[in-house]
Each structure stands twice: as C-alpha cells, then as structure tokens.
Amino acid sequence: MDVRGLAAGVFGCMKRCRECRVCFGRNNSLEESVEKSLEPTLWPRLRLECAGLNFKRHQLARLNLRFASLISAVDVPEEGDSGVERARAAVEQATERLLQRLLCTVADLDSRFATKFLATLASKAERAEHRPWPGRRFHYMIRLDSLSWPPLYPAPEADSDFDNGETEEVASSTAFFDEGEAGVLPPGWLRVKPAQGAAQQAWAEFLTPSGCLRRDRVVERFAMLLSQAAGTNTNDSETDESRVCGSPGKVLDAALLQQLLSQIQPQHQLFYGPSEAQRCRPPDPRDFQLAVVHENGAGPVTLHIGFLAPSLQLAFPPDARNIVKVHLHVGVALSGWPLGPSTFPSRLPLHHPLALLAYQSTQNGYFAVAAPPPPNLRCEERRSAWAAAFPTLELELDEHFCASSTPRRTLNVLRHLVSRMKKEANDDDDSESLTTVDDYTLRTLVWQQLERWTSVNAWEPASLAAHVLLALDSLLAALKARHASHLVLPDCNILCQTPLDASLVAKYGDHEEAYDAAMVEDTQLVMDCLLRLYQAGTSTSPLPQGVSWDGEEEERRAAALEAALLRRWGNALNTVSPLPPEMLTSSLTRFEKISKFCCGQDTGDPPTPEQFSSRQLDFLAKLMLEFLRFTKCCYAPQYKEGNEAAVDVGSLRCSSGSEETEDFLFLLQAVINQALGSAAHTTNSKQVKRRCRQNTRRAQTDKQQVWQEVVCDSVRREPLAIGVLQNEMALVRLLLKWLFKATELAPRALKRRLANFLTQLWATSREAVWYLPEWKKHRQEAQDELNAMAAFCTMLLNSQNDRGKQEGWTGVAVLKDAAEKGWSWAKSAQSELVRSGCLQFVLAPAKGVVRRCDVALAIQPSPRDTSPTQVSKQVSRSRTLPAKGTRPTNISQDELTLRLGHRRGSSGHCGSLIPAHQRLKDGSPMTVALDNRRRHGQQFALSSLVHAFIAMHKISVLQDVASLLPPHERQPVLDALQKLSRARRQTRKHSSFESDGKFTLKNPEFPLLELVGMKSNESTGGRIESANMACNILSTCRNARNLQRRHSLYSSLGAGLIYSTSPASVRRRHAKDSSRQGIALLQLANNGELTLHSRNTGLDSSQMF
C-alpha cells in the first residue's frame, strides 16, 4: 500500500493509508465510529451500468443504515404467545415424522424407491433463521439409493463380519450423457442411464428404447406409491434402518449426505434413534388430511398436509388454512462434475480465495432431479430429460458464511426487497413477489457476487448497500436479456425454470407470450425499486447526528469491530510479509486497491519462485492437490464403461522417470490451461471482439501450439530429481519455476496473462497462509471426532462377543469414558441423555443388519471410586478410546472469535420450545461432526481474521480493537488475550508451522486405525492419508491423465470419429471408411492404452497409441 507516514490514527498507533479515508481515533465515540464505518472504502461512487444510476459515498452510507435497520427488524422474531411458538415447533416435528413414516411405507411397497436418508435442500443454519408464517414450505430430496452414487453398501470384503451372502449391489452406479442417440438436450439437463445388468433389469419398465430412464414414469410411480402409503394402516413394527429412513438422526442436508456416504464406512455411521415417546406412538396418516399433487411427471411431488389436532392449529393465523406444503424432489446422485471450460469451478482461477473450498465441494458429485425442461426450450425426448442440480456445492458456499456476514445479509435484503416490489407497485394485487424470479435466482446473484469480488475489503459491513445494488442491477440486466446464467452452467437460463401461474398462461393463451409479458412486468418493478432506493439515498448533507439502528447496540458495535479489524489487516500483512522491492511499482498495488480480477492490464515482471515463502508453498501444495482431484472428478464419469486403473502411491518411487515426468507435465499443462482460461473469462468481451478476428485467432493458435511444444520438450529434457518426489514443497517450487520459464517463452498476448496469474497467485497465497493453520485445525478436529466415533461404533458392534464382554464395552460405560476423555459428540450425547432420560443409538453395518443400543440410565457426574475393582475397570476402559488432544495455545480463541469477529445470530426456536425430534436430528453425532468441518465465518476468507492475527502473533492488534467493546465485555477479552499471549510465548520456541494443528494420540498402544478401518482414499481429507503429499499429487496426476485419455477415446467412439489421439495416417485412411468390414477396431485396456486390432482380415498385428 501507499503509506504516507505515521499519524494519530486507529488507537494512536495505526498507519493511515491514502485509500483508507475513514479512521477510528482514540477519542472518537462509538456513534461516530459507526457512522464512519457505514461509508464503503472500496467504492467512492458506484455506477450501475444497466440502470444508468450513480450512487455516491454518502448515498451508500444512508442505504447501509436503512438496510441494517431492515435486517434487524426481520431477524427479531415476532413477540407472541409461547403457545404459538410451541405449536409451530410441533407442526414442523409432526410434518417430518409423518414424511419419514410415509417413505418407509413406500420402500415396503416398492424397494426400488427406498431411501435410507432424508436429504433436505436447506442447511441447518438456514432452517434456524426466523421465517414468517403461514405458508411454510418444506423441500426434500428423495434420493433413489438403488441408482445413486455412492452406493449405500460397497461390495463386502471376504473377511467382513457382516457379509449376509449378497455380493451384488443392485444398480450401484449410473452413466449419463448429454447428447447422443436419444436427441438434443437444452443446457442444464441430462439423461440418466442405469448400468448394464441388474440395474437395467430392475428398472426395465421405466426405460426408453435407448436405455434412458424416463422421468415422467418414475415421478408418476412415486406419486402413486405415496398415495397408497397415505391410505395404509400404521405398522407398529420396527423399521429396517439399513434401507429406510426411520430415525431422526438420518435427516440431514444433501451436501452432508454425500460426504457421509463417500467418506465413512457403513459400520461406522452412528445415528440417534427416535425417543421413547416417539417409539410408543408413531405418526398415523389417518390423523392428518393428506393430498398428493403432481402434474403428469412434471416438477416435484407436492404433499399437502392438513392438521386436525386443535393444539397444532394454533400455529396458523385465524384467516389461513391449516395446511403445510411439502415439496419432494425425486433425484439420482451422480458422480463427477460437468466438464467444460466455462463451468464452475473450472473457470474459477486458482488464486481465488474460495478456490480451495470450491474444489473440495465438487468432489461429492451432484444430482439429476426429476424436473422437465421449460416448454419454450427445444428438447428431444422430453420425457427422459432430468435437470442437473448442485446442492453439494451450493450448500457449502452458503454454510461458509454465518448469518451475520455480509453475503448472507445481502441475500436477506434482496429477499425482502423482492417480496415487497409487487405490493409497493400495486396495493390491490394479491401477489407478493416477482413472477419469474424465485429464491434460487437471488441466491445465484449472491454467488456470482462472491465469484466477482475477491478482496476481503470488498465484503466489509459498509459494502452491504453496494452489493445489494449490484445484484439488483445484474437482475435488471438479466430480465432485459431474458437470460440469467446458472452458477455452474452459464448457458442454462434459470429465469425460464420458474413455473408460471396457470391464470397468466390462460390470459395470454400461449406460454411464450405469457413468459415475455411477465419479463416486461418484472423488469419495470426492479427498475422502480432501484429508483426508490436512489431517492432514499439522495442527499447532499452529511449523516444526521444521533441516528440509531432501532436500539441495536450490538449490531452497531459489530460493524465497528469488523471495520477496525479490516483496516488493521493490510498493515499487519505488510509487516510480517512485505512486498518485494521490484513489485512495489507494479500493478499489484492497483490490484489490491480495486479488484483481483483485472487481468487485462500490464503487471510488469511476475514474482520469481524464490520469492514464494515456505508457507506459501505449503498452501499451494494443498491447493494443487485439490485442483487435481477436481480435475479427476470431471473426467471420471465421462466414459460409459470401464473402471479407473488404480495407481499405487508407493509404486511411483520405483516407476520409470518418463512416467513421473509425464505426470508433472500434465500438472503443468493443467495449471497453464486453467490460468489462460480464467483470464479469458475475466477479460472484457468488447476487447476480445475487437482484437480477436479470425485471422488473428488462427495466428495466435499456431503460436500457442508451438509455444506449448517448446515448453513440453524443455520439461522432458530435464528429468525429475529424487528430492522433488519426496517433498511437496520442492515439487511446487519446481512447478513455479517452469511457470516462470513458460511466461518468459510465451507470446506477447499470453505472456501478459500468465504474468498476471503469477502475480495474483503470489498475492492470494500471501494472505491465505495465515488462514490455513486454523482451517486445517478446524477440519482436523472434526476428522478426529469422526475417528473416535468410528471406534465407538466398532465397540458397540463387538459388545456381545468375548472381547467386548471382557473389556466391559457396554453402551453406558463406553459413552461415559468417551465423555470423560473430552470428545464433543460424547458430551453432547451425555447432555441429551441427562435431559431426556433415554437415548437410542442406531447402526446399520450391512444390508438387512440393524443394531440398536438403548441407553436408559442417566449419566450423572460422580466422584471416582478408588476401589480395586473400579480401578481395574478404569484401566480396562482406558483402551477403548484415545483421549482428545488439547493445545494450550487455544485458550479462548473461539470465544475471542465470537466476541471480536461475529455477531449474535438468530435462532429459530427457544431452547425450551425445541421438540425432541428436532434435538435428535440436529444433535445427531454424525451430523454434528460433519457440520463442524464448515466454517460459518464472518469475513470473506478461509477462516477468521481473529485467528489470522493470532497466527501472526499480533495480539496487540486485538487488544487495541477490544477497546471498542463495552466495559463489562472488554476486561474478560483483555484477560484472555493476555493469557493467550503468555502461552504462545512459552510454546513458540517448541512449535513450528508444519506441526501446528497436528493431533497426537494419548494411548498409542491402542490399535485405533486397525480397529476403526477408516477409508483412506483421497477424498477423506483427514489424517489417514499418505504422508508424502508429493507422491499423492503425482498419483492424482496419473489417474487424471488416464481418465482424460479415456474420455477423449470414448468421445471419439461415441461420435463416430477418431480424435487427435490417433496418428494422422490412421485418420486419413479410416475416417470415411469406418463402416466397411475389415476396418481396424479400437480396444481400450485398463491402463488407458489404445490398441488398434483388425477384424475379418488376415492381419494379426496391432498398433499401440
């Protein structure tokens, strides 16, 4: 930054930056600080291109004040009778329990529609937010387990204790294709084709002649089964938890469900069963008024539930119907990710702050949902078209931020403004929202803002009004263009997916005309809203004195605290990681001031590999590994047959040097293509059209091909050293070295883009290294909880054998031992046991095998007995679970984050009003452990700024910021900071960056890994993985390289062409005569090699590619 000198600034010791015009002084009051914090520092003025409006700084500050007051009013629940709140909680509980009961009956009627889990499309935090009644809608994903990936129960091993004789999983995988013999598909839709064999036989009545699954027949069959289940008498027998969802702990969001199935073995999945009262009286469909609604296989199946009990009718207003609508989306979980340079996160640059999160989220696959294409889109074989849905990515992006963060507050303001547009325009109209804009469109606008603005200062509290206005301007442009891009698939139009009202279609007589008329009306409403916001913020006078946010002192204080942290962040970063002298005059300074997406300007010389520190190399190694895993996921499902050839990590050290060089070359080419592709997506389209003419594009393509061949030949001439294969930092430094050489050898147009990429990669990794330790620690602690829980499940399953009886492995004993050793899931289970008096653990280790462990004894803390018998039992139980490792450097860090970096979020129900089903669902050990991996943070980064300052040893910064707290909160925070500083000084000389956040077992003699048997694949992300990340990176390169080769070969076979993977002579000879007998055939081996064989000829030779 351009520092002009020291001045009396923030708390008397902060450097005043030229671009930071708002500053906190020591004598400034809290009211003055809040008023100044309302003015955005990134936007001196805001220009809305589509609306043609200019907002000045004081206008944005006034809108910030208004929006903050609006959010405060919305977040506060309405004050009313506690009986109404209790009735609403009971309605939610009854709705979910009834739905689980109906789905269990559906599975009994037809096992093909069985679902072991009930996946919600709303996260736990979003469900906890206060939503107005009536009209509460519930959205669930009905996952067809017999067709979905990953399978519930993988192929049992030979030595498995739960082998029930069934060695074949029915329809354990699916294949899909976008365009083929079944016809053309619009963007955003695909076709599902069951695997050959048992899957096609089981779903034969639902298949088209081409072997694709018909969506309409599947939805009609499911609706018919649901109607039959609604009229079936309740069966009091226990449900088969190995294939149906009868426990409250099995209700979780779709993203956590995919993580659970892909990363945790079935015998280690632990859930809470229903309470004793729920088991005594399960829900009876005859106690409700039920109606199943669907439109000939189009859209979700809607279940209308009417409540007859007078106690439940209190949840609804007197003038409203006592009906709750439940939307059931039938879907199939698919592996992989859509392949394409413009898809998300393929177009996301590696230097994006959320790149690491996006690459990890996409490894859990996506869904094919039973939704038809709109009538105005061309589609052949419309009955077999399924819509692509990506809840695994979307939920992770939402849960990365807490309810009080700027992205979530932006979404809340957009929801409120859109819901009021129709009322303000026409008070006589009954509708309360736009016609073609739904809640998913608003969420997409916020996600696109997260992709566009990548600076942490761009998401400060004062930028709330700017992001709301930019989102509305983008919505206005989308309505005028009749196209709003999907986040993952830009060619998919999400505006046309909103169903139109039947009366509107009947009014115009045609769906196309009704759609255009609704677009025109919505465009005018959005423009009127922007004009009203412009008038509300238009004023030349400064902010009035004494303006309050409806008495929300905590809200005002939180804005001042976060603004103070953000202003100190840049100065602290320059202190611990100064800029290189040759980069001070480059465009990196302009890049930090405005945005990290300016790829079209000259940045001068890029940073050299020696300027990357060891911390940056550690972060880039983790980033490259996740990027390669994402690349492998994109290629994995693209071929129709064959299995991926597994690569042994240990075999890489003994393999030939050429293979290792090709693996490294694949990584280099993937990074270069990603850098050039992301730069092309962020370049101004007008400049591209003006510069890239046809002849120029051909010349640039030829130069790029020659340049790539020169780089590849240079890499092949220098074999990899042994030290590179054994050290991930050396491998990443070598990668940066060749990127720097490729930049020097690149043509002029490509050289500028690659130089910008390296500069931005250096700047982003410079900040991310201080977030990475806490991010690793957070995920490591969650993984340790899962490991201990897996050991607990193994002991419960073995409690009836001789070893379990000898060791005393009972449910009460092991749970108490786990709680005493500090495991969070055990403490939570202990609290629930004390509260309810009984608790049931449900395990389904294999198909048809269900184990239930009832713990009916309340565990109360009691003094330890020192008798010899009790001592022997304690020694015996000490071999059950390892003690949870604790670090003295973590004193009050979570509390400091809550006090200094977070705001108080709203909760859905009071603690005393939460029903038992809701507590067992949200507090299920597996759900809590998986949800703890998520950040739920405030700032636009991997972790909190508070933890970043602690990692920098900048405790004095937090002490200065703590002076903004009120007196009753200030002193505890200062005491905690003083203890933290003393503890870190004592352990600083004994700790290192590499060992920070590692977990150490207190009982090394206990064979935890052998007993647990956790999955050790690349998707676990825990500590049970290869210790050599360099070999892990190269093995992932080899897998992705083989899959890419398979993808190109299968694509050529499916299209009837031979791609560039075959020699030119074969292409010229056989391109036009491929249907003639005697022509050579292509055969693909398991190692990815292509063999050319001949048929009906006397030739017996083959040619290898």
XYZ file of C-alpha atoms in Angstrom, residues 673-1034:
362
model
C -4.697 -24.028 -19.284
C -6.548 -23.020 -16.155
C -4.628 -19.746 -15.949
C -5.280 -18.875 -19.587
C -8.909 -19.997 -19.389
C -9.705 -17.991 -16.266
C -8.015 -14.923 -17.752
C -10.085 -15.285 -20.905
C -13.317 -15.437 -18.896
C -12.440 -12.268 -16.971
C -11.340 -10.212 -19.990
C -13.646 -7.542 -21.333
C -15.812 -9.005 -24.083
C -15.585 -5.809 -26.174
C -11.811 -6.039 -26.202
C -11.981 -9.686 -27.189
C -14.313 -8.895 -30.102
C -12.149 -6.004 -31.224
C -8.807 -7.806 -31.034
C -9.639 -11.403 -31.867
C -10.550 -11.558 -35.506
C -10.490 -14.753 -37.463
C -7.011 -14.455 -38.936
C -5.585 -13.173 -35.677
C -7.103 -16.074 -33.769
C -5.565 -18.578 -36.176
C -2.147 -16.991 -35.842
C -2.411 -16.931 -32.060
C -3.467 -20.581 -32.028
C -0.449 -21.583 -34.112
C 1.902 -19.602 -31.895
C 0.342 -21.126 -28.780
C 0.789 -24.659 -30.113
C 4.425 -24.019 -30.977
C 4.995 -22.461 -27.553
C 3.417 -25.436 -25.755
C 5.560 -27.896 -27.719
C 8.711 -25.964 -26.800
C 7.765 -25.972 -23.113
C 6.944 -29.690 -23.155
C 10.230 -30.575 -24.852
C 12.129 -28.498 -22.303
C 10.452 -30.296 -19.402
C 11.113 -33.739 -20.893
C 14.797 -32.976 -21.338
C 15.208 -32.357 -17.586
C 14.217 -35.442 -15.541
C 12.754 -35.006 -12.074
C 15.168 -35.262 -9.175
C 14.581 -37.723 -6.355
C 14.185 -34.919 -3.840
C 11.288 -33.471 -5.795
C 9.359 -36.740 -5.483
C 9.808 -36.824 -1.716
C 8.960 -33.223 -0.850
C 5.760 -31.470 -1.881
C 7.292 -28.012 -1.399
C 10.116 -28.878 -3.791
C 7.551 -30.125 -6.292
C 5.531 -26.907 -6.053
C 8.665 -24.772 -6.330
C 9.644 -26.693 -9.454
C 6.174 -26.085 -10.838
C 6.532 -22.345 -10.209
C 9.942 -22.437 -11.852
C 8.526 -23.885 -15.061
C 5.585 -21.498 -14.961
C 8.039 -18.635 -14.782
C 10.029 -20.079 -17.709
C 6.850 -20.633 -19.699
C 5.921 -17.000 -19.103
C 9.264 -15.840 -20.482
C 8.905 -18.030 -23.583
C 5.218 -17.244 -24.177
C 3.978 -14.914 -26.943
C 3.204 -11.352 -26.046
C -0.530 -11.795 -25.510
C -0.115 -14.932 -23.412
C 2.869 -13.553 -21.517
C 0.808 -10.704 -20.081
C -1.929 -13.078 -18.908
C 0.471 -15.553 -17.338
C 2.363 -12.746 -15.592
C -0.909 -11.505 -14.090
C -1.740 -15.037 -12.986
C 1.571 -15.492 -11.155
C 1.301 -12.073 -9.532
C -2.207 -12.717 -8.268
C -1.265 -16.222 -7.143
C 1.528 -14.748 -5.061
C -0.733 -12.065 -3.567
C -3.529 -14.506 -2.693
C -1.222 -17.118 -1.170
C 0.433 -14.342 0.821
C -2.852 -13.756 2.629
C -4.148 -17.321 2.671
C -1.161 -18.746 4.551
C -2.379 -17.048 7.724
C -5.848 -18.539 7.349
C -4.624 -22.030 6.512
C -3.452 -23.173 10.007
C -6.834 -22.583 11.600
C -8.612 -24.045 8.565
C -6.518 -27.211 8.846
C -7.009 -27.383 12.600
C -10.757 -26.974 12.246
C -11.061 -29.813 9.763
C -8.569 -31.975 11.652
C -10.551 -31.721 14.871
C -13.712 -32.736 13.027
C -11.884 -35.698 11.495
C -10.594 -36.750 14.920
C -14.161 -36.707 16.214
C -15.188 -38.979 13.343
C -12.294 -41.349 14.066
C -13.209 -41.617 17.730
C -16.857 -42.102 16.795
C -15.870 -44.905 14.426
C -14.026 -46.649 17.262
C -17.116 -46.215 19.434
C -19.283 -47.831 16.740
C -16.884 -50.764 16.472
C -17.083 -51.324 20.228
C -20.869 -51.229 20.201
C -20.948 -53.799 17.410
C -18.455 -56.003 19.290
C -20.056 -55.545 22.710
C -21.687 -59.006 22.553
C -18.563 -61.006 21.711
C -15.946 -62.287 24.135
C -13.591 -59.355 23.775
C -16.350 -56.826 24.352
C -17.574 -58.601 27.494
C -14.039 -58.942 28.810
C -13.245 -55.262 28.266
C -16.635 -54.095 29.546
C -17.702 -52.454 26.283
C -21.260 -51.535 27.172
C -23.064 -48.517 25.798
C -23.131 -46.636 29.092
C -19.522 -47.422 30.004
C -18.005 -46.535 26.646
C -20.086 -43.370 26.318
C -19.074 -42.195 29.769
C -15.447 -42.969 29.047
C -15.598 -41.013 25.773
C -17.203 -38.026 27.505
C -14.535 -38.022 30.218
C -11.825 -38.038 27.569
C -13.139 -34.825 26.038
C -14.892 -35.880 22.800
C -17.550 -33.355 21.857
C -20.021 -35.843 20.371
C -19.934 -37.875 23.586
C -20.534 -34.808 25.735
C -23.468 -33.836 23.545
C -24.898 -37.361 23.826
C -24.396 -37.270 27.571
C -26.282 -33.975 27.837
C -29.146 -35.315 25.731
C -29.242 -38.462 27.856
C -29.444 -36.458 31.064
C -32.167 -34.274 29.564
C -34.409 -36.966 28.089
C -33.551 -39.882 30.360
C -33.110 -42.347 27.486
C -31.233 -42.471 24.243
C -31.038 -44.941 21.384
C -28.059 -45.434 19.071
C -28.827 -46.942 15.652
C -26.248 -48.684 13.463
C -26.762 -50.439 10.129
C -23.391 -52.079 9.318
C -24.712 -54.157 6.403
C -27.795 -54.613 4.309
C -30.503 -56.218 6.423
C -28.469 -55.880 9.645
C -29.612 -53.300 12.211
C -28.168 -52.864 15.710
C -29.948 -50.710 18.287
C -28.320 -49.772 21.572
C -30.704 -48.343 24.188
C -29.053 -46.326 26.927
C -31.711 -45.777 29.560
C -29.506 -44.870 32.519
C -28.916 -41.161 33.022
C -25.206 -40.469 33.341
C -24.531 -38.160 36.251
C -21.059 -36.885 37.163
C -19.844 -38.697 40.254
C -16.534 -38.829 42.118
C -14.164 -41.569 41.050
C -14.142 -44.731 43.082
C -10.686 -45.807 44.161
C -11.604 -49.379 44.999
C -9.513 -52.109 43.317
C -12.493 -53.301 41.288
C -13.269 -49.829 39.956
C -9.610 -49.168 39.218
C -9.367 -52.340 37.140
C -12.462 -51.339 35.171
C -10.994 -47.898 34.523
C -7.780 -49.432 33.285
C -9.788 -51.763 31.065
C -11.772 -48.886 29.610
C -8.641 -46.820 29.031
C -8.037 -48.991 25.974
C -11.398 -48.092 24.441
C -10.938 -44.604 23.027
C -7.950 -42.272 22.772
C -8.025 -39.108 24.823
C -8.680 -35.956 22.896
C -5.559 -33.895 22.392
C -5.597 -30.340 23.748
C -3.326 -27.454 22.905
C -2.545 -24.779 25.471
C -2.259 -22.201 22.679
C -6.002 -22.381 22.023
C -7.052 -20.541 25.161
C -10.318 -18.662 24.492
C -9.761 -18.451 20.742
C -13.334 -19.492 19.977
C -14.649 -17.004 22.499
C -12.483 -14.269 21.048
C -13.807 -15.047 17.578
C -17.369 -14.794 18.784
C -16.787 -11.548 20.633
C -14.496 -9.785 18.174
C -15.466 -11.236 14.797
C -19.048 -12.422 14.953
C -22.461 -11.037 15.616
C -25.217 -12.715 17.516
C -27.269 -14.852 15.158
C -30.936 -15.536 15.465
C -32.271 -18.941 16.353
C -35.448 -20.490 15.178
C -36.931 -21.633 18.492
C -36.154 -21.039 22.100
C -34.273 -23.796 23.891
C -37.296 -24.842 25.909
C -39.508 -24.987 22.801
C -37.297 -27.254 20.663
C -39.113 -30.582 20.255
C -37.382 -33.909 20.825
C -37.323 -34.784 17.115
C -35.575 -31.503 16.275
C -32.974 -32.011 19.014
C -32.233 -35.574 17.946
C -31.991 -34.531 14.293
C -29.689 -31.538 14.706
C -27.698 -33.115 17.536
C -27.027 -36.464 15.857
C -23.296 -37.258 16.319
C -22.586 -37.907 12.647
C -24.400 -34.766 11.505
C -22.658 -32.558 14.063
C -19.206 -33.959 13.279
C -19.622 -33.418 9.547
C -21.128 -29.978 10.027
C -18.187 -28.932 12.205
C -15.979 -29.045 9.122
C -17.785 -25.995 7.862
C -16.546 -22.579 8.780
C -19.679 -20.456 9.457
C -17.441 -17.389 9.421
C -17.810 -13.650 9.120
C -15.137 -12.440 6.704
C -14.550 -13.348 3.067
C -11.673 -15.757 3.707
C -10.875 -19.338 4.668
C -11.001 -18.540 8.384
C -11.493 -15.637 10.741
C -9.303 -12.564 10.925
C -9.007 -13.100 14.668
C -7.252 -16.430 14.126
C -5.097 -14.862 11.407
C -3.892 -12.142 13.793
C -3.147 -14.802 16.404
C -1.148 -16.798 13.838
C 0.819 -13.604 13.074
C 1.452 -13.105 16.806
C -0.303 -9.742 16.530
C -2.017 -9.931 19.901
C -1.562 -6.180 20.378
C -3.870 -5.536 17.410
C -6.670 -7.487 19.073
C -6.027 -5.684 22.349
C -6.462 -2.339 20.611
C -9.640 -3.457 18.844
C -11.040 -4.786 22.131
C -11.206 -1.218 23.449
C -14.360 -0.752 21.348
C -16.172 -3.325 23.481
C -18.364 -2.211 26.385
C -16.698 -2.274 29.825
C -18.397 -5.473 31.011
C -17.085 -7.376 27.931
C -13.784 -5.604 27.484
C -11.980 -6.834 30.578
C -12.638 -10.598 30.044
C -11.395 -10.306 26.468
C -8.253 -8.446 27.540
C -7.561 -11.059 30.211
C -7.993 -13.858 27.677
C -5.677 -12.106 25.224
C -3.039 -11.670 27.921
C -3.194 -15.376 28.821
C -3.049 -16.283 25.146
C -0.002 -14.093 24.569
C 1.791 -15.592 27.574
C 1.000 -19.153 26.500
C 2.146 -18.579 22.919
C 5.412 -17.028 24.090
C 6.105 -20.118 26.188
C 5.348 -22.582 23.382
C 6.646 -20.540 20.457
C 10.152 -21.955 20.577
C 8.839 -25.528 20.744
C 6.316 -25.260 17.919
C 6.672 -24.924 14.166
C 4.410 -24.165 11.299
C 4.406 -27.702 9.977
C 3.382 -29.261 13.310
C 0.720 -26.681 14.126
C -2.676 -28.276 14.453
C -1.472 -31.894 14.426
C -3.247 -34.483 16.578
C -1.390 -36.825 18.917
C -2.851 -39.957 20.467
C -2.599 -40.238 24.244
C -2.904 -44.054 24.051
C -0.505 -45.198 21.317
C -0.858 -48.821 22.388
C -4.494 -48.874 21.299
C -4.760 -50.071 17.667
C -7.150 -47.306 16.616
C -6.582 -47.424 12.869
C -6.789 -51.206 12.705
C -9.983 -51.280 14.757
C -11.626 -48.325 13.053
C -10.721 -49.227 9.492
C -11.488 -45.763 8.175
C -11.403 -45.196 4.445
C -8.016 -43.978 3.313
C -8.942 -42.705 -0.145
C -8.085 -39.257 -1.378
C -11.483 -37.779 -0.511
C -11.205 -38.280 3.238
C -9.094 -35.216 3.824
C -8.190 -36.478 7.322
C -5.019 -37.723 8.869
C -5.367 -41.279 7.486
C -3.703 -40.497 4.177
C -0.316 -40.729 2.601
C 2.388 -38.903 4.450
C 4.084 -37.966 1.215
C 1.953 -35.295 -0.437
C 4.311 -35.125 -3.407
C 3.568 -38.759 -4.304
C -0.097 -38.033 -3.654
C -0.013 -35.176 -6.137
C 1.769 -37.242 -8.791
